[in-house]
Amino acid sequence: MDIETVNRFLNPDISMMQGVGDMEVTEEENTLAIQVGHIVTAKALKSGVDAVMPAMPDPEIPASVGQFHTFPYAMPAAQQPYVVDDPVIQARLTRVYEQEQTGELEEPNSMVVACASSVCTSEQALDVKPQSSGEQIVLYVCGGGFVSSDTALLKWHYVRVSQELGQRVFVPRYHVAPAHVFPRAIHDVYTAFMYLVQQGFQAQDITVLGISAGANIALAVVELLRIQKEPEPSRIVVVAPCVDLTLSMDSWTRNHDKCVLGYIPVDNPHSMPRVYYGDVEPGVDVFAMLRHPLLSPLFGRAHAGPPLQIHSGTCDALADDAVALAQHVPHAELITYPGRNHYTILRGKQQLDAMYAHMRRFIQTPCSE
């Protein structure tokens, strides 16, 4: 495939952004997406996403639709040091915690707040604090294979989520590999959650929504909140979740030719899990390490936690991750979409309408029910 075709696909025009995925994917587009996806997966993991996908400008969103605003955030003074059961992960978490505490972390943290015009006024949208007592919000953890977060294209999606769920949406711009390896992304999102609580939001009024690799990070953050004995969010919604970084599920090979995600085995240092983990410490069995719940949430707690809703396409390379997660977590709700893969699960008006309807029902149902 020539590079011109790849670049055309990776740089959609503004009309596609404004459609927020409402246009149904044609068979030709899906085929091209799969071909490009396999090429991009390998290149992005080897060289970093910036070397493959040029930076896109922030799209202009008409005030009649909604808006988004980026603001800095920092670790609250009351945030406690991490205490986990694995000495290697403990050392990594301690290092990133101390670096942030002393101001030594490279690049400050920032977060996007997105708001549809039907949800709040422009002045309200820019205020980080709760607009009213008990305001419910979404903490959105975007995907990107651990090597990308917060693409310009997704900013339309944030506003769409706000419109569909009737809440403001907060999106931490977590740092990504290969420049920032595990557990920096988890620390960034955990700190974002704690920062929002510090601003006056109640944990029980926050729904965490994670997409793909963002679902992995979101579930790891909730696990870390449990470990730290901090209040947990009211609900978790994950879409096309990547929850087993050993990549041992059959759907990686079964759906290889049907999905945009390229498969690179874990024994390859350019595989997604290895790039996310970074350099392996001497004497560490990386395959065993990747089973830790902060890296593979599938192997985390199987006891009561926040209600969980899972969305998955049957042709996704991660389809079996979703099924295994639903079987592992009591009372989890699994919603599957026949024929949808990692790309098409968020494309097409009928598909999106159905997905958002399920999310609204889940979020609006009292947790006691």
Coordinates of N, CA and C in Angstrom, one line a residue, residues 173-278:
R173 N -5.4 14.3 29.7 CA -4.4 14.1 28.5 C -3.2 13.3 29.1
Y174 N -3.4 12.0 29.3 CA -2.4 11.3 30.0 C -1.2 11.1 29.1
H175 N 0.0 10.9 29.7 CA 1.2 10.8 28.9 C 1.4 9.4 28.4
V176 N 2.0 9.2 27.2 CA 2.0 7.9 26.5 C 3.4 7.5 26.2
A177 N 3.5 6.1 26.0 CA 4.7 5.5 25.6 C 5.0 5.9 24.1
P178 N 6.2 5.7 23.7 CA 7.4 5.2 24.4 C 8.1 6.2 25.3
A179 N 7.7 7.5 25.2 CA 8.4 8.5 26.0 C 8.1 8.3 27.5
H180 N 6.8 8.0 27.8 CA 6.4 7.8 29.2 C 5.7 6.5 29.3
V181 N 6.5 5.6 30.0 CA 6.0 4.2 30.1 C 5.2 4.0 31.4
F182 N 4.7 2.8 31.5 CA 3.9 2.4 32.7 C 4.8 2.7 33.9
P183 N 4.2 3.2 35.0 CA 2.8 3.5 35.2 C 2.4 5.0 35.1
R184 N 3.1 5.7 34.2 CA 2.8 7.2 34.1 C 1.3 7.5 33.7
A185 N 0.8 6.7 32.8 CA -0.6 7.0 32.3 C -1.6 6.7 33.5
I186 N -1.3 5.7 34.2 CA -2.2 5.4 35.4 C -2.1 6.5 36.4
H187 N -0.9 6.9 36.7 CA -0.7 8.0 37.7 C -1.4 9.3 37.2
D188 N -1.3 9.6 35.9 CA -2.0 10.8 35.4 C -3.5 10.7 35.6
V189 N -4.1 9.6 35.3 CA -5.6 9.5 35.3 C -6.0 9.4 36.8
Y190 N -5.3 8.6 37.6 CA -5.6 8.5 39.0 C -5.5 9.9 39.7
T191 N -4.5 10.7 39.3 CA -4.4 12.1 39.8 C -5.5 13.0 39.3
A192 N -5.9 12.8 38.1 CA -7.0 13.5 37.6 C -8.3 13.3 38.4
F193 N -8.6 12.0 38.7 CA -9.7 11.6 39.5 C -9.6 12.3 40.9
M194 N -8.5 12.2 41.5 CA -8.3 12.8 42.8 C -8.4 14.3 42.8
Y195 N -8.0 14.9 41.7 CA -8.1 16.4 41.5 C -9.5 16.8 41.4
L196 N -10.3 16.1 40.7 CA -11.7 16.4 40.5 C -12.4 16.3 41.9
V197 N -12.1 15.3 42.6 CA -12.7 15.1 44.0 C -12.3 16.3 44.8
Q198 N -11.0 16.7 44.7 CA -10.5 17.9 45.5 C -11.3 19.2 45.1
Q199 N -11.7 19.2 43.8 CA -12.4 20.4 43.4 C -13.9 20.5 43.8
G200 N -14.3 19.4 44.5 CA -15.7 19.3 45.0 C -16.6 18.3 44.5
F201 N -16.2 17.6 43.4 CA -17.0 16.5 42.9 C -17.0 15.3 43.8
Q202 N -18.1 14.6 44.0 CA -18.1 13.4 44.8 C -17.8 12.2 43.9
A203 N -17.0 11.3 44.5 CA -16.7 10.1 43.7 C -17.9 9.4 43.2
Q204 N -19.0 9.3 44.1 CA -20.2 8.6 43.7 C -21.0 9.3 42.6
D205 N -20.5 10.5 42.2 CA -21.2 11.2 41.1 C -20.3 11.2 39.8
I206 N -19.3 10.4 39.8 CA -18.4 10.3 38.6 C -18.6 8.9 38.0
T207 N -18.8 8.9 36.7 CA -18.8 7.7 35.9 C -17.5 7.7 35.1
V208 N -16.7 6.6 35.2 CA -15.5 6.5 34.4 C -15.8 5.7 33.1
L209 N -15.4 6.3 32.0 CA -15.7 5.7 30.7 C -14.3 5.5 30.0
G210 N -14.0 4.3 29.7 CA -12.7 4.0 29.0 C -12.9 3.3 27.7
I211 N -12.1 3.7 26.7 CA -12.1 3.2 25.4 C -10.8 2.4 25.1
S212 N -10.9 1.2 24.7 CA -9.7 0.4 24.2 C -8.6 0.4 25.3
A213 N -7.4 0.9 25.0 CA -6.4 1.0 25.9 C -6.8 1.9 27.1
G214 N -7.6 2.9 26.8 CA -8.1 3.7 27.9 C -9.0 2.9 28.9
A215 N -9.6 1.9 28.4 CA -10.4 1.0 29.3 C -9.4 0.3 30.3
N216 N -8.3 -0.2 29.8 CA -7.3 -0.8 30.6 C -6.8 0.2 31.7
I217 N -6.5 1.4 31.3 CA -6.0 2.4 32.3 C -7.1 2.7 33.3
A218 N -8.4 2.9 32.8 CA -9.5 3.2 33.7 C -9.7 2.1 34.7
L219 N -9.7 0.9 34.3 CA -9.9 -0.2 35.3 C -8.7 -0.3 36.2
A220 N -7.5 -0.1 35.7 CA -6.3 -0.1 36.6 C -6.4 1.0 37.7
V221 N -6.9 2.2 37.2 CA -7.1 3.3 38.2 C -8.1 3.0 39.3
V222 N -9.2 2.3 38.9 CA -10.2 2.0 39.9 C -9.6 0.9 40.8
E223 N -8.9 0.0 40.3 CA -8.2 -1.0 41.2 C -7.2 -0.3 42.1
L224 N -6.5 0.7 41.6 CA -5.6 1.4 42.5 C -6.3 2.2 43.6
L225 N -7.5 2.8 43.2 CA -8.3 3.5 44.2 C -8.7 2.5 45.3
R226 N -9.0 1.3 45.0 CA -9.4 0.3 46.0 C -8.2 0.0 46.9
I227 N -7.0 -0.2 46.3 CA -5.8 -0.5 47.0 C -5.5 0.6 48.0
Q228 N -5.7 1.8 47.5 CA -5.3 3.0 48.3 C -6.4 3.4 49.3
K229 N -7.5 2.6 49.3 CA -8.7 2.8 50.2 C -9.3 4.2 50.0
E230 N -9.3 4.6 48.7 CA -10.0 5.9 48.3 C -11.4 5.6 47.8
P231 N -12.3 6.6 47.8 CA -13.6 6.4 47.3 C -13.5 6.1 45.8
E232 N -14.4 5.2 45.3 CA -14.4 4.7 43.9 C -15.5 5.4 43.1
P233 N -15.4 5.4 41.8 CA -16.5 6.0 41.0 C -17.8 5.2 41.2
S234 N -18.9 5.8 40.7 CA -20.2 5.2 40.9 C -20.3 4.0 39.9
R235 N -19.8 4.2 38.7 CA -19.9 3.2 37.6 C -18.7 3.3 36.7
I236 N -18.6 2.2 35.9 CA -17.5 2.1 34.9 C -18.2 1.6 33.6
V237 N -17.9 2.3 32.5 CA -18.3 1.8 31.2 C -17.0 1.7 30.4
V238 N -16.9 0.5 29.7 CA -15.7 0.3 28.9 C -16.2 -0.1 27.5
V239 N -15.5 0.4 26.5 CA -15.8 0.0 25.1 C -14.6 -0.6 24.5
A240 N -14.7 -1.8 23.9 CA -13.6 -2.5 23.2 C -12.4 -2.6 24.2
P241 N -12.6 -3.1 25.4 CA -11.5 -3.0 26.4 C -10.4 -4.0 26.1
C242 N -9.2 -3.4 26.4 CA -7.9 -4.2 26.3 C -7.5 -4.5 27.7
V243 N -7.8 -5.7 28.2 CA -7.7 -6.0 29.6 C -6.7 -7.2 29.9
D244 N -6.1 -7.8 28.9 CA -5.2 -8.9 29.0 C -3.9 -8.5 28.2
L245 N -2.9 -8.0 28.8 CA -1.7 -7.6 28.1 C -0.8 -8.8 27.8
T246 N -1.1 -10.0 28.2 CA -0.4 -11.1 27.7 C -0.8 -11.5 26.3
L247 N -1.8 -10.8 25.8 CA -2.3 -11.0 24.4 C -2.6 -12.5 24.1
S248 N -3.1 -13.2 25.1 CA -3.3 -14.7 25.0 C -4.7 -15.1 24.5
M249 N -5.6 -14.1 24.3 CA -6.9 -14.5 23.9 C -7.0 -14.9 22.4
D250 N -7.8 -15.9 22.1 CA -7.9 -16.4 20.7 C -8.4 -15.4 19.7
S251 N -9.1 -14.4 20.1 CA -9.7 -13.4 19.1 C -8.6 -12.6 18.5
W252 N -7.4 -12.6 19.1 CA -6.3 -11.8 18.4 C -5.9 -12.5 17.1
T253 N -6.0 -13.8 17.0 CA -5.7 -14.5 15.7 C -7.0 -14.8 15.0
R254 N -8.1 -15.1 15.7 CA -9.4 -15.4 15.0 C -9.9 -14.2 14.2
N255 N -9.7 -13.0 14.8 CA -10.3 -11.8 14.1 C -9.2 -11.0 13.5
H256 N -8.0 -11.5 13.3 CA -6.9 -10.7 12.7 C -7.3 -10.1 11.4
D257 N -7.9 -10.8 10.5 CA -8.2 -10.3 9.2 C -9.5 -9.5 9.1
K258 N -10.2 -9.4 10.3 CA -11.4 -8.7 10.4 C -11.3 -7.4 11.2
C259 N -10.1 -7.1 11.7 CA -10.0 -6.0 12.7 C -8.8 -5.1 12.3
V260 N -8.9 -3.8 12.7 CA -7.9 -2.9 12.4 C -6.6 -3.1 13.3
L261 N -6.8 -3.7 14.4 CA -5.6 -3.9 15.3 C -4.7 -5.0 14.8
G262 N -3.4 -4.6 14.6 CA -2.4 -5.5 14.2 C -1.9 -6.3 15.4
Y263 N -1.5 -7.5 15.2 CA -1.0 -8.4 16.3 C 0.5 -8.6 16.2
I264 N 1.1 -8.2 17.3 CA 2.6 -8.4 17.5 C 2.7 -9.1 18.8
P265 N 3.3 -10.4 18.8 CA 3.3 -11.1 20.1 C 4.2 -10.5 21.2
V266 N 3.9 -10.8 22.4 CA 4.5 -10.2 23.6 C 6.0 -10.4 23.6
D267 N 6.5 -11.5 23.0 CA 7.9 -11.8 23.1 C 8.7 -10.8 22.1
N268 N 8.0 -10.0 21.4 CA 8.6 -9.0 20.5 C 8.6 -7.7 21.3
P269 N 9.8 -7.0 21.5 CA 9.9 -5.8 22.3 C 9.1 -4.6 21.7
H270 N 8.6 -4.8 20.4 CA 7.8 -3.7 19.8 C 6.3 -4.0 19.9
S271 N 6.0 -5.0 20.6 CA 4.5 -5.3 20.8 C 3.9 -4.2 21.7
M272 N 2.6 -4.1 21.6 CA 1.9 -3.0 22.4 C 2.2 -3.1 23.9
P273 N 2.1 -4.3 24.5 CA 2.4 -4.4 26.0 C 3.8 -4.1 26.3
R274 N 4.8 -4.5 25.5 CA 6.2 -4.2 25.8 C 6.5 -2.8 25.7
V275 N 6.0 -2.1 24.7 CA 6.2 -0.7 24.5 C 5.6 0.1 25.7
Y276 N 4.4 -0.3 26.1 CA 3.8 0.3 27.2 C 4.6 0.1 28.5
Y277 N 5.1 -1.1 28.7 CA 5.8 -1.4 30.0 C 7.2 -0.8 30.0
G278 N 7.8 -0.7 28.8 CA 9.2 -0.1 28.7 C 10.3 -1.1 29.1

